Coordinates of C-alpha atoms and ligand atoms in Angstrom, one line a residue:
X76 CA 97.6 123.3 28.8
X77 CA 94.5 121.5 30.6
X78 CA 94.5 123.7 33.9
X79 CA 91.2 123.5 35.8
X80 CA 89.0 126.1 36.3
X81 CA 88.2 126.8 40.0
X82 CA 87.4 129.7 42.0
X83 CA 91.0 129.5 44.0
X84 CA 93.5 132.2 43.8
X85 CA 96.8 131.8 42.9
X86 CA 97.9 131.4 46.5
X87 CA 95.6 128.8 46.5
X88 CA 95.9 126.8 43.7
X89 CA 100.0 127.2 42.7
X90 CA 103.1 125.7 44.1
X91 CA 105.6 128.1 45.1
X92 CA 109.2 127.4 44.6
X93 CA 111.5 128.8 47.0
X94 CA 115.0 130.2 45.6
X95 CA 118.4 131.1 47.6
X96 CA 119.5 133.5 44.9
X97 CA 123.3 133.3 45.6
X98 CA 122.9 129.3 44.7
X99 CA 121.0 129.1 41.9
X100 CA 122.7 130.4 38.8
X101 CA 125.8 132.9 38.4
X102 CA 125.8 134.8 35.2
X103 CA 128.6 137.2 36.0
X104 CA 131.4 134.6 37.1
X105 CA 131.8 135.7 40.9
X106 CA 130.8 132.7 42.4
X107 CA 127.5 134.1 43.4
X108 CA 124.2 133.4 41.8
X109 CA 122.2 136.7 41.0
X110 CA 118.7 137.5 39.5
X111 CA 119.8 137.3 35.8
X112 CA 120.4 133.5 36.4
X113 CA 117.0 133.5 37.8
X114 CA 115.6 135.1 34.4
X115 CA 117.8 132.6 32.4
X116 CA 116.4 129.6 34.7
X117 CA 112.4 130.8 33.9
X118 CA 112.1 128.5 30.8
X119 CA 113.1 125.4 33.3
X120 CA 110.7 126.7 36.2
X121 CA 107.8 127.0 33.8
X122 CA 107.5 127.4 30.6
X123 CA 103.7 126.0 30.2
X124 CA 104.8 123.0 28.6
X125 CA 104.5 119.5 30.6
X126 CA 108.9 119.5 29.4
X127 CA 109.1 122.4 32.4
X128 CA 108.7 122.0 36.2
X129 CA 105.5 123.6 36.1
X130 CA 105.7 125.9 39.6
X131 CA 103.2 129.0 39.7
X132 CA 105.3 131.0 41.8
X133 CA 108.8 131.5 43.2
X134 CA 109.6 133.2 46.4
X135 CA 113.5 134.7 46.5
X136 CA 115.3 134.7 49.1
X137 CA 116.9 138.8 50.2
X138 CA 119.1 140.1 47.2
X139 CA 118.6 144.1 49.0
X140 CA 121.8 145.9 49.9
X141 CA 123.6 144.2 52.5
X142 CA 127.0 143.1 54.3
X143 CA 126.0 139.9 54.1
X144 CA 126.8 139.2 57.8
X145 CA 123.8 136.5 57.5
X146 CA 123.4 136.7 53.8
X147 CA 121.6 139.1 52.8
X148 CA 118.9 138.8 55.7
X149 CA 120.6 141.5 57.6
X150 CA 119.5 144.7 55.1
X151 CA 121.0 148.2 54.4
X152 CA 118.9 149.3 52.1
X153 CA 115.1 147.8 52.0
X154 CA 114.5 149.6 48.3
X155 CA 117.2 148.6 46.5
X156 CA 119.3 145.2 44.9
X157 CA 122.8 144.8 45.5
X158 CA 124.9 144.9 43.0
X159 CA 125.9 141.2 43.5
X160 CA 122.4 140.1 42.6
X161 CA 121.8 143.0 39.7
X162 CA 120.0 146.3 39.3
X163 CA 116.5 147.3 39.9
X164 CA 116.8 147.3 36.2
X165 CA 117.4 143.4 36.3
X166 CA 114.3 143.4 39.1
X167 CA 112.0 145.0 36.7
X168 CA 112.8 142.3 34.1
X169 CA 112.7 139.3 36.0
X170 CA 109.3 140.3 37.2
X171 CA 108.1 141.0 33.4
X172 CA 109.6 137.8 32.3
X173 CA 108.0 135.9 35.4
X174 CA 105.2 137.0 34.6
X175 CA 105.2 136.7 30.7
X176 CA 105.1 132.9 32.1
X177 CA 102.5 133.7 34.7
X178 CA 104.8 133.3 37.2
X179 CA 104.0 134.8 40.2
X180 CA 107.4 136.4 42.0
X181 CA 107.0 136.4 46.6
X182 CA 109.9 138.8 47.9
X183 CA 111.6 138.5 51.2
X184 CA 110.6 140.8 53.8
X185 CA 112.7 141.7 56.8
X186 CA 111.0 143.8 58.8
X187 CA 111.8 143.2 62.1
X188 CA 115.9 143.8 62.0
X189 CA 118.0 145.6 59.6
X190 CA 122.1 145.7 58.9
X191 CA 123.7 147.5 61.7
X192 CA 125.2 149.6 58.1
X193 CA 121.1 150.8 57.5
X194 CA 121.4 154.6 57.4
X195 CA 118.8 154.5 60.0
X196 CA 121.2 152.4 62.4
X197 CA 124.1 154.3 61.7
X198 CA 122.0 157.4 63.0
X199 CA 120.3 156.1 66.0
X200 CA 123.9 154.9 67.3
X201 CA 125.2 158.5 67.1
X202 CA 123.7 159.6 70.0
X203 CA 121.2 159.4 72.9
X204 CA 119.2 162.4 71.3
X205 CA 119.3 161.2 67.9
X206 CA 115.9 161.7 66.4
X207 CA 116.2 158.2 65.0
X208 CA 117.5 157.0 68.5
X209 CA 114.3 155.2 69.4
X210 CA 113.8 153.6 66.3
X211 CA 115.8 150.7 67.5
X212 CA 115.9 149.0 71.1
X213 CA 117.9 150.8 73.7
X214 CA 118.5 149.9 77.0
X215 CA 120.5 151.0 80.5
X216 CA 122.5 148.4 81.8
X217 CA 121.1 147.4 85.3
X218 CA 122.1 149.2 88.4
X219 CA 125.0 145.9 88.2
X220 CA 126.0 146.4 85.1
X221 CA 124.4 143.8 83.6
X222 CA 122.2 143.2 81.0
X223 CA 118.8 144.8 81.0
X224 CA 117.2 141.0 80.8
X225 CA 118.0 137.7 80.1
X226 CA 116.9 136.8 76.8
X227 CA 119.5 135.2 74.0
X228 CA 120.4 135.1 70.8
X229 CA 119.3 132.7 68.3
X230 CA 122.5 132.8 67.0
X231 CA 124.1 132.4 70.3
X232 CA 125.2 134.2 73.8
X233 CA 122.9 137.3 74.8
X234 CA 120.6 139.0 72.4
X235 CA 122.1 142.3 73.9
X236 CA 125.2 144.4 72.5
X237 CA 126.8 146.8 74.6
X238 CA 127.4 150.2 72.6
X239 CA 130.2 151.6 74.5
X240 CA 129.8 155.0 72.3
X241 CA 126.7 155.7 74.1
X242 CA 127.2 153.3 77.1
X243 CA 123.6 151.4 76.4
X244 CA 122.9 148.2 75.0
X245 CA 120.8 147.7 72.0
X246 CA 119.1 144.5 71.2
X247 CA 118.8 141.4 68.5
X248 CA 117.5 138.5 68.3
X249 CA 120.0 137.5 65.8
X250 CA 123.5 138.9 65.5
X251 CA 124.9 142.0 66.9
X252 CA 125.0 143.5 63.4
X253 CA 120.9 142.9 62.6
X254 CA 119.8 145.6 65.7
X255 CA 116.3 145.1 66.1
X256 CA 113.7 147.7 64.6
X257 CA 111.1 148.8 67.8
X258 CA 108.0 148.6 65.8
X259 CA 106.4 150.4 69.2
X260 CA 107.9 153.2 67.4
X261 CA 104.7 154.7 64.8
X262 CA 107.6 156.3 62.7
X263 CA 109.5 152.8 62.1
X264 CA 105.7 151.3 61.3
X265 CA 105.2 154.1 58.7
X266 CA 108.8 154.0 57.3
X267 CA 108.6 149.8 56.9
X268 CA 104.7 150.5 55.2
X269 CA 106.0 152.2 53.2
X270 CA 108.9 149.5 51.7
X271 CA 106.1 146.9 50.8
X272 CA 103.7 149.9 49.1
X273 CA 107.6 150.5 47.3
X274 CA 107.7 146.9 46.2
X275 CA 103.9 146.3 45.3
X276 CA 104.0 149.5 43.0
X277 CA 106.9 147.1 41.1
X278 CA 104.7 144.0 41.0
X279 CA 105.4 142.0 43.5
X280 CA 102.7 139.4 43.8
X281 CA 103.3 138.5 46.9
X282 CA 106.1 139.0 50.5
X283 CA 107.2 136.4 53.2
X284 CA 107.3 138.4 56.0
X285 CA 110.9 136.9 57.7
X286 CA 110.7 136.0 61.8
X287 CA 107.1 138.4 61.4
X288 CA 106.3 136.7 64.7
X289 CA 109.3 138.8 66.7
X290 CA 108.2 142.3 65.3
X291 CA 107.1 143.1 68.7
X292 CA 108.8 142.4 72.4
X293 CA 106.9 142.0 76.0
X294 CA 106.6 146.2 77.1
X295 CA 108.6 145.5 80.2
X296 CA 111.3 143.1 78.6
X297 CA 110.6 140.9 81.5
X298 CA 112.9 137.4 82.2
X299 CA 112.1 134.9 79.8
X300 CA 111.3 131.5 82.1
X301 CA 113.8 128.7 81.5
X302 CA 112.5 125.6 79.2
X303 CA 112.0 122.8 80.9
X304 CA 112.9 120.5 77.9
X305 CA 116.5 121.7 76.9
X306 CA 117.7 119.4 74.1
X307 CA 120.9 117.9 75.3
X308 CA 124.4 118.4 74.4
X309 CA 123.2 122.3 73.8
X310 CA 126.1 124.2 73.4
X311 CA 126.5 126.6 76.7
X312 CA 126.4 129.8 74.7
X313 CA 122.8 128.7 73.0
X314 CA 120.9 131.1 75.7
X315 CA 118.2 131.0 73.4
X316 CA 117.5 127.2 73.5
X317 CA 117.5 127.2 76.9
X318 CA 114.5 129.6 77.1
X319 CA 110.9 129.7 76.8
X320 CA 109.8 132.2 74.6
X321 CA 107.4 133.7 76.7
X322 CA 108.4 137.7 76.6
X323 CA 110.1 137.6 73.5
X324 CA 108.1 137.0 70.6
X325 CA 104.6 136.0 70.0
X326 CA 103.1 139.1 71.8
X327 CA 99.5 139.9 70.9
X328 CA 100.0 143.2 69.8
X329 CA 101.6 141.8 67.0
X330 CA 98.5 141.0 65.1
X331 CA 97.4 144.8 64.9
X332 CA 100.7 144.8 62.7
X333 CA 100.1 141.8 60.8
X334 CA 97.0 143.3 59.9
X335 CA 98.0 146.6 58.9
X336 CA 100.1 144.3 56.3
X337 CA 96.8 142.7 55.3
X338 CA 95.7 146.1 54.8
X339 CA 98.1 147.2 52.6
X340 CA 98.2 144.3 50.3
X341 CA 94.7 144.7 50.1
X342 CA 95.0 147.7 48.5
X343 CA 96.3 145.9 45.2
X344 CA 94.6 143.1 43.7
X345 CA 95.9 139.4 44.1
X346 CA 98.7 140.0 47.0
X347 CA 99.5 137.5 48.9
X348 CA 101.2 137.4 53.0
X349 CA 103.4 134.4 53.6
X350 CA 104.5 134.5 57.6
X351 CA 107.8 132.2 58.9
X352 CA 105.7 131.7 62.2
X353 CA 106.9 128.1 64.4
X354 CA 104.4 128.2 66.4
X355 CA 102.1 125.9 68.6
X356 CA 98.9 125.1 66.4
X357 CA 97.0 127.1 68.7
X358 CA 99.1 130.4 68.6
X359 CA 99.8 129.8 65.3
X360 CA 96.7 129.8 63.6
X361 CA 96.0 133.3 65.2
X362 CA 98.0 134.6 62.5
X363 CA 95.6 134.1 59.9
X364 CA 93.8 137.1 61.7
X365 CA 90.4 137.1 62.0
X366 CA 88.0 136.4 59.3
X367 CA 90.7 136.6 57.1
X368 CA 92.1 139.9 58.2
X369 CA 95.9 138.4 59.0
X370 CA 98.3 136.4 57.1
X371 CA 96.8 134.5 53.7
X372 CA 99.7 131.6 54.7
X373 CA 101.8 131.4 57.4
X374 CA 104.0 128.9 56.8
X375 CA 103.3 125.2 58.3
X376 CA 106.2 123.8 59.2
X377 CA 105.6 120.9 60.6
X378 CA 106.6 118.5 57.7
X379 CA 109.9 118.9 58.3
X380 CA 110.1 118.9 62.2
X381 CA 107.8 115.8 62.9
X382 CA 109.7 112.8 62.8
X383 CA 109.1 110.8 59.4
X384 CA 106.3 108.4 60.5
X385 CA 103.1 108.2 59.3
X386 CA 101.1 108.3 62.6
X387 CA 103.0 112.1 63.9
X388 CA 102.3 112.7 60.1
X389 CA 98.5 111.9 60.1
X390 CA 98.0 112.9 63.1
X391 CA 99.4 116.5 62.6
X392 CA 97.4 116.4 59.4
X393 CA 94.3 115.9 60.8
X394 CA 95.2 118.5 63.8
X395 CA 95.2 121.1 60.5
X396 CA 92.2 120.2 59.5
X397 CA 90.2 120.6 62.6
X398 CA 92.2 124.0 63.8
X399 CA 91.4 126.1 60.8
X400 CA 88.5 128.1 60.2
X401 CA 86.9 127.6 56.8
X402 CA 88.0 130.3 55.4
X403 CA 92.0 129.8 55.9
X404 CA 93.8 127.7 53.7
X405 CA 96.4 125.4 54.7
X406 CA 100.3 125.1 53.1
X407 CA 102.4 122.7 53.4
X408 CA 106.5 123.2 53.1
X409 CA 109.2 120.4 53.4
X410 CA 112.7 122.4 53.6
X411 CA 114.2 125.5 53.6
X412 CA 117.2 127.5 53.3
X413 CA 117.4 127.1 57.3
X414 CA 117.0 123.3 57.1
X415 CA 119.1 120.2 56.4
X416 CA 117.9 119.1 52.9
X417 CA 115.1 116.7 52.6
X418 CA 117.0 113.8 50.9
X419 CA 119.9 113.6 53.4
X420 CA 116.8 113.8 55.9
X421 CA 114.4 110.8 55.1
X422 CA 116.3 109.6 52.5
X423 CA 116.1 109.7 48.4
X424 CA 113.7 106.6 48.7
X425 CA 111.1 108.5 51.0
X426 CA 112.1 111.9 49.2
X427 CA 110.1 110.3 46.7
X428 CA 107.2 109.3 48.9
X429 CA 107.2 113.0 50.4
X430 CA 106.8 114.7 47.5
X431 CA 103.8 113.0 46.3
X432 CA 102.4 113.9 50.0
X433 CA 103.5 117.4 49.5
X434 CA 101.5 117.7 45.8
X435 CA 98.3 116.1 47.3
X436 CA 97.4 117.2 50.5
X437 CA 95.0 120.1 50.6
X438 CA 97.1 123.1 51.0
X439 CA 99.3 125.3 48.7
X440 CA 102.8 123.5 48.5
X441 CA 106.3 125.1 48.4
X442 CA 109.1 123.8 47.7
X443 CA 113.0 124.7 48.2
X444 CA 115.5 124.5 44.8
X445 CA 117.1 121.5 44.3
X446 CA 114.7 118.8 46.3
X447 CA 113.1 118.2 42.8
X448 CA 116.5 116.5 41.8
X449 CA 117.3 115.0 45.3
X450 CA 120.1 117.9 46.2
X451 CA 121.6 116.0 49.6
X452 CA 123.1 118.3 52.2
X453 CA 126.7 119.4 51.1
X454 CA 130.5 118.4 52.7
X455 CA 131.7 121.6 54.0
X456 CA 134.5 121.6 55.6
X457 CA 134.4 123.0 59.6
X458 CA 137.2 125.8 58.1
X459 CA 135.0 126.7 55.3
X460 CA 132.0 127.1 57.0
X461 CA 130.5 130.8 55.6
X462 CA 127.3 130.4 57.8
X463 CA 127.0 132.6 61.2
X464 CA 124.9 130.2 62.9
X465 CA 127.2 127.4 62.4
X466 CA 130.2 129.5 63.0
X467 CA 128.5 130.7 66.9
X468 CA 127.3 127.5 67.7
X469 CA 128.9 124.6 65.8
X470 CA 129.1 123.0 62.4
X471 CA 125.9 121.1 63.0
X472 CA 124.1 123.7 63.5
X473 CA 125.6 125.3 59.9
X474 CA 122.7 126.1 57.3
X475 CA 125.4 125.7 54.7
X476 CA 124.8 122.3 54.2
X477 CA 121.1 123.0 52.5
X478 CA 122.4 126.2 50.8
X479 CA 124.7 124.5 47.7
X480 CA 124.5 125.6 44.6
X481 CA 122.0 124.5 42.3
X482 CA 123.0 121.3 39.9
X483 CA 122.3 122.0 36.2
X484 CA 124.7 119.6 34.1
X485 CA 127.9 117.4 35.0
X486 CA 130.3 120.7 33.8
X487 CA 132.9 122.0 36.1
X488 CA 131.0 123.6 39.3
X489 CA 127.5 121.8 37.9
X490 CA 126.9 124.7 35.6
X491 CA 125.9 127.3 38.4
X492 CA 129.4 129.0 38.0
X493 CA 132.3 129.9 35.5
X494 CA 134.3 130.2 38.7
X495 CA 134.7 128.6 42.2
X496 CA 131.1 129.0 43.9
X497 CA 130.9 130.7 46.9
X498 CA 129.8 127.2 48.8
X499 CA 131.2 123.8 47.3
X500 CA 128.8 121.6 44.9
X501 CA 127.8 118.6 46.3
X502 CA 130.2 115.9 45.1
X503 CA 127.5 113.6 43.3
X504 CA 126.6 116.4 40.5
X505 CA 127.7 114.7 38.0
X506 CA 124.8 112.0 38.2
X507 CA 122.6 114.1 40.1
X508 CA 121.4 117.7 37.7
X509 CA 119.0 118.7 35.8
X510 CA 120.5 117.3 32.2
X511 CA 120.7 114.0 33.3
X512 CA 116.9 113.8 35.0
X513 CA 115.9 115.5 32.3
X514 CA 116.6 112.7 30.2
X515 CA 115.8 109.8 32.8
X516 CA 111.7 109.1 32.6
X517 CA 111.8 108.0 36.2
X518 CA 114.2 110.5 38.0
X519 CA 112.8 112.8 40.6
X520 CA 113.1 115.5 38.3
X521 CA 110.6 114.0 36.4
X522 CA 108.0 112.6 39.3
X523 CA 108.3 116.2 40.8
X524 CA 106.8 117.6 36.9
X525 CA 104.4 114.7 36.4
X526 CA 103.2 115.5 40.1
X527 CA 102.9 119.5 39.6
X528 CA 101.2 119.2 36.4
X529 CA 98.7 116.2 37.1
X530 CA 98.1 118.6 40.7
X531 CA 97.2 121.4 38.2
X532 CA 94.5 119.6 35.9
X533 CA 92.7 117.5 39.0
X534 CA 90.4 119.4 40.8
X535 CA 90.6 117.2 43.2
X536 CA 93.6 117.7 44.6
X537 CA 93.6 121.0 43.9
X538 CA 90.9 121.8 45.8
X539 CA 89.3 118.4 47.1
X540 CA 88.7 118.2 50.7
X541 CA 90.4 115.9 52.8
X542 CA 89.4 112.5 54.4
X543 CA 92.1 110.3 56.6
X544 CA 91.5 106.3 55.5
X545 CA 92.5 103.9 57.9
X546 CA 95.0 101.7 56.3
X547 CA 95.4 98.9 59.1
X548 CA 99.4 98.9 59.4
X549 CA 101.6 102.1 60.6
X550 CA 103.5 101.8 57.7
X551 CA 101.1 103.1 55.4
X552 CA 99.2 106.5 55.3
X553 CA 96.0 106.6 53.0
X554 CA 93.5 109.6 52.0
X555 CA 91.3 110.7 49.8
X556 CA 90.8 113.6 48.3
X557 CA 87.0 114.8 47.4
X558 CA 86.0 117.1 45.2
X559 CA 82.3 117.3 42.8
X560 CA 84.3 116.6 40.0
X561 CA 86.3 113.9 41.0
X562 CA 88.2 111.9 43.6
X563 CA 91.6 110.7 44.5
X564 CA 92.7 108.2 46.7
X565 CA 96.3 108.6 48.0
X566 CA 98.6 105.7 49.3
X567 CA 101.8 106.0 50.7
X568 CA 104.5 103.4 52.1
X569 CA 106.8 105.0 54.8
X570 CA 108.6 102.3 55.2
X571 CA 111.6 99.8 52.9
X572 CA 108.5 97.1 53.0
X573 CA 106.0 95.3 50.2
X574 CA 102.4 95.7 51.5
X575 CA 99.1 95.0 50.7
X576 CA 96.2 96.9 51.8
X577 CA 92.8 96.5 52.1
X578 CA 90.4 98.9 52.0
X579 CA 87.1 98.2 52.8
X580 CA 86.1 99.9 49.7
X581 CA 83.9 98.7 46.6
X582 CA 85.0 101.2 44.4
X583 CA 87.9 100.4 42.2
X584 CA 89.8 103.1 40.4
X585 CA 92.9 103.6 38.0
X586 CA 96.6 104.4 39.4
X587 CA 98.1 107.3 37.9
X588 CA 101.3 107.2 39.2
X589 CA 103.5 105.6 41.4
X590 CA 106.6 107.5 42.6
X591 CA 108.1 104.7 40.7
X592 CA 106.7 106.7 37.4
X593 CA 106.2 102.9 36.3
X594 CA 102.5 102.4 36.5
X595 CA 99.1 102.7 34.8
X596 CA 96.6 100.4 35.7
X597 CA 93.0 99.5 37.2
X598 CA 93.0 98.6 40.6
X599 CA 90.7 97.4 43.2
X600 CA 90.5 98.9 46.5
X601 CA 90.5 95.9 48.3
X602 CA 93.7 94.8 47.1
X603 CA 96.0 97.3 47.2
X604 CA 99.9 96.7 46.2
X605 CA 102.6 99.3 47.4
X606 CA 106.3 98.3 46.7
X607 CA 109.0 99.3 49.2
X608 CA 108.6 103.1 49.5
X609 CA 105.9 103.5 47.0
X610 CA 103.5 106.2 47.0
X611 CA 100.1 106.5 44.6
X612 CA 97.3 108.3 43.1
X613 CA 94.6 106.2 42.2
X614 CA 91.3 108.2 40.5
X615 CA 88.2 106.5 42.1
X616 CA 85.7 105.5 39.8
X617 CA 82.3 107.0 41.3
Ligands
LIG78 C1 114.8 133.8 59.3 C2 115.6 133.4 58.1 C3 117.0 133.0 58.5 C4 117.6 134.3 59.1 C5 116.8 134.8 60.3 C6 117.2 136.2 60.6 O1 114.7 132.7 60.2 O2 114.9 132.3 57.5 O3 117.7 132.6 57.4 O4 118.9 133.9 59.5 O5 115.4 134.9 59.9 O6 116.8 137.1 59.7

């Protein structure tokens, strides 16, 4: 294997892989993927060989206890699997066998809601005087009757639940049945401490912290103001959408948590924090914490909101660049388990296009299951619709779509299940899986592998630093990457046009692939050829 030596740290230098474990593989024929079929799927994630996908880490979405009210992110039991997804006996192996292949395994952490079915729920509901009472967010209903403040749901009407047992509302941001932890509370902080030191004693490399912005609320839960900019057509009962954020989430205090977390992975060597933080730049890089004392990544995000153009694209790029202290390292992500899928997005042409941006920008990359073969969102009937978000608000708003099951071969359900998968396969598996772009030189499968392992033997993209190059049409976004040991040059055509670019550059260089996986050749700067959609890697000779 010709990895690089550098002084990075995993975090650093890998590409994580995000997996939704109910869609990747089912090896017990209910329908639902579990961690076995993440074990069995190891060989194809990385097996060291150039033949594999090459990642360096995966990150799996919850597979703890749970009703499954919003799959498995509403949690019963924080130190446990559920039997759906396996034992802890399965856990214990897919982390051996991940890292057997140095693969580096990044949990899901949900610390800032559990299932309304956690023990710890179940008590503070019983009564007022329950000694777990104040572990979660009470409140009197107003001298009216109604609701101790305005703020919503994200999932739709008020983020308040009336508990008629007790006659007090309790509060979540999500639905009624993930009540809200009050992390003001120094027991719940101790008690949720505790459930990463559980799952770092098991070797986890690594957590993203779910909605770790939210963990704590303005004291005096005052009126959130109302935004300005609400997106039309917004359904009436999105309450949420309609607000600013202002008391809600984001709170400074926050960051004395986030740190404590810092703290505690520091304690083991080679941990890493991932935060899902949508934030404004400015708030947002706060979360890195202070000379490093915060978050090692929270997630960037802002590849898949900006619309696909190259100047938002450069320009949020560059915005990166200047906002983070030397010490932080930027990431990069382009979709999600809460997202429409890429392809169906920007289309399979750019899909291309964006993961060559995605491998050589200067950041750690992760990626979600199933972009590396062009997965487009699935058809899911209104009736069938399993997600909570899209059931509340509306099929469009249904994260279904980018949650199918993973495509492995043309067999009956794509070779994820024995038996009818929990959410359809997208109709085009039979040309679009793994066995046939395995086979296919020039599929997406295979620019996605050539891309991850080139990344890993180039220092320069690995580690180079990034320079914008003017390209002189908006079509086009250019950079170089620089690094002592070498340098890249990066081209890449947004749009369905030939062009030819001139850079006023004497240095000439050899392109090492096109997203068209067609090309070798020596090139001069100054006359630069990108086909429709075309995006390259061109090694500068110095
Ligand atoms: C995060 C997860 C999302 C979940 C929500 C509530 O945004 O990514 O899937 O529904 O948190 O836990």
């Amino acid at each position: 294997m010709n990895k690089v030596s550098h002084n990075l740290a995993w975090w650093q230098s890998g590409v994580i892989y995000q997996i939704y474990p109910r869609s990747f593989l089912d090896t017990t024929g209910n329908g639902v993927g579990d961690l076995q079929g993440i074990i069995d799927k190891l060989d194809y994630l990385n097996n060291g060989s150039k033949g594999s996908l090459g990642i360096d880490a995966i990150w799996i979405s919850p597979f703890y206890p749970s009703p499954m009210a919003d799959f498995g992110y509403d949690v019963s039991d924080y130190c446990d699997i559920h039997p759906l997804f396996g034992d802890m006996a399965t856990f214990n192996r897919l982390i051996e066998e991940a890292h057997r292949r140095e693969i580096k395994v990044i949990i899901d952490f949900v610390p800032n809601h559990t299932s309304d079915q956690h023990p710890w729920f179940i008590e503070s509901r019983h009564s007022r005087h329950n000694p777990k009472r104040d572990w979660y967010i009470w409140r009197d209903a107003k001298p009216d009757g109604s609701l101790p403040n305005n703020w919503g749901s994200a999932f739709g009407g008020p983020a308040w639940t009336w508990d008629k047992k007790v006659n007090q509302f309790y509060f979540h941001h999500f639905l009624k049945e993930q009540p809200e932890l009050n992390w003001r509370n120094p027991d719940v902080r101790a008690a949720i401490y505790e459930v990463l030191r559980f799952w770092l004693e098991r070797g986890v490399d690594g957590f993203r912290m779910d909605v770790v912005g939210f963990l704590i609320k303005d004291e005096e839960f005052r009126d959130n103001p109302p935004n300005p900019d609400i997106p039309d057509n917004l359904p009436a009962e999105n309450i949420y959408a309609r607000q600013l954020h202002k008391f809600n989430e984001d709170q400074d205090e926050v960051h004395t948590i986030i740190r404590k977390f810092r703290q505690i992975l520091d304690q083991y060597p080679d941990k890493c924090g991932i935060g899902e933080l949508g934030y404004g730049l400015e708030r947002w890089v706060r979360y890195y914490g202070e000379n490093g004392n915060g978050l090692h990544l929270p997630f960037n995000f802002r590849l898949i909101h900006l619309p696909w153009e190259t100047r938002a694209i450069i320009q949020s790029i560059q915005a990166l660049e200047v906002i983070l202290p030397p010490w932080a390292w930027p990431n990069y992500v382009l979709g999600n388990h809460d997202r429409p899928r890429l392809a169906s997005r920007i289309g399979m042409n750019q899909a291309r296009v964006a993961a060559l941006l995605l491998l050589t920008l200067r950041g750690t990359p992760t990626m979600y299951y199933g972009d590396e073969l062009g997965i487009k969102d699935g058809v899911i009937p209104t009736e069938s619709i399993q997600d909570p978000q899209g059931l509340r608000l509306g099929a469009e708003y249904s994260r279904d779509v980018g949650r199918t099951p993973m495509q492995w071969n043309d067999s009956p359900n794509a070779g994820f299940s024995s038996k009818r998968p929990w959410l359809p396969v997208s109709a085009d598996f039979t040309v679009r899986n793994v066995a046939v772009q395995n086979d296919d030189p020039t599929s997406i499968l295979s620019l996605y592998r050539r891309l991850i392992w080139y990344r890993k033997a180039s220092p320069a993209l690995m580690a180079g630093r990034f320079c914008a190059v003017t390209p002189g049409n908006d079509d086009c976004l250019v950079y170089r990457r620089e690094h002592p040991a070498g340098q890249c040059m990066i081209a890449l055509n947004f749009s369905g046009n030939s062009h030819h670019i001139s850079l006023s550059e004497s240095k000439s260089g050899h392109l090492v692939l096109s997203t068209y996986l067609d090309r070798n050749e020596t090139v001069s700067l100054t006359n630069l050829q990108l086909r429709p959609h075309e995006g390259i890697i061109i090694e500068l000779n110095l």
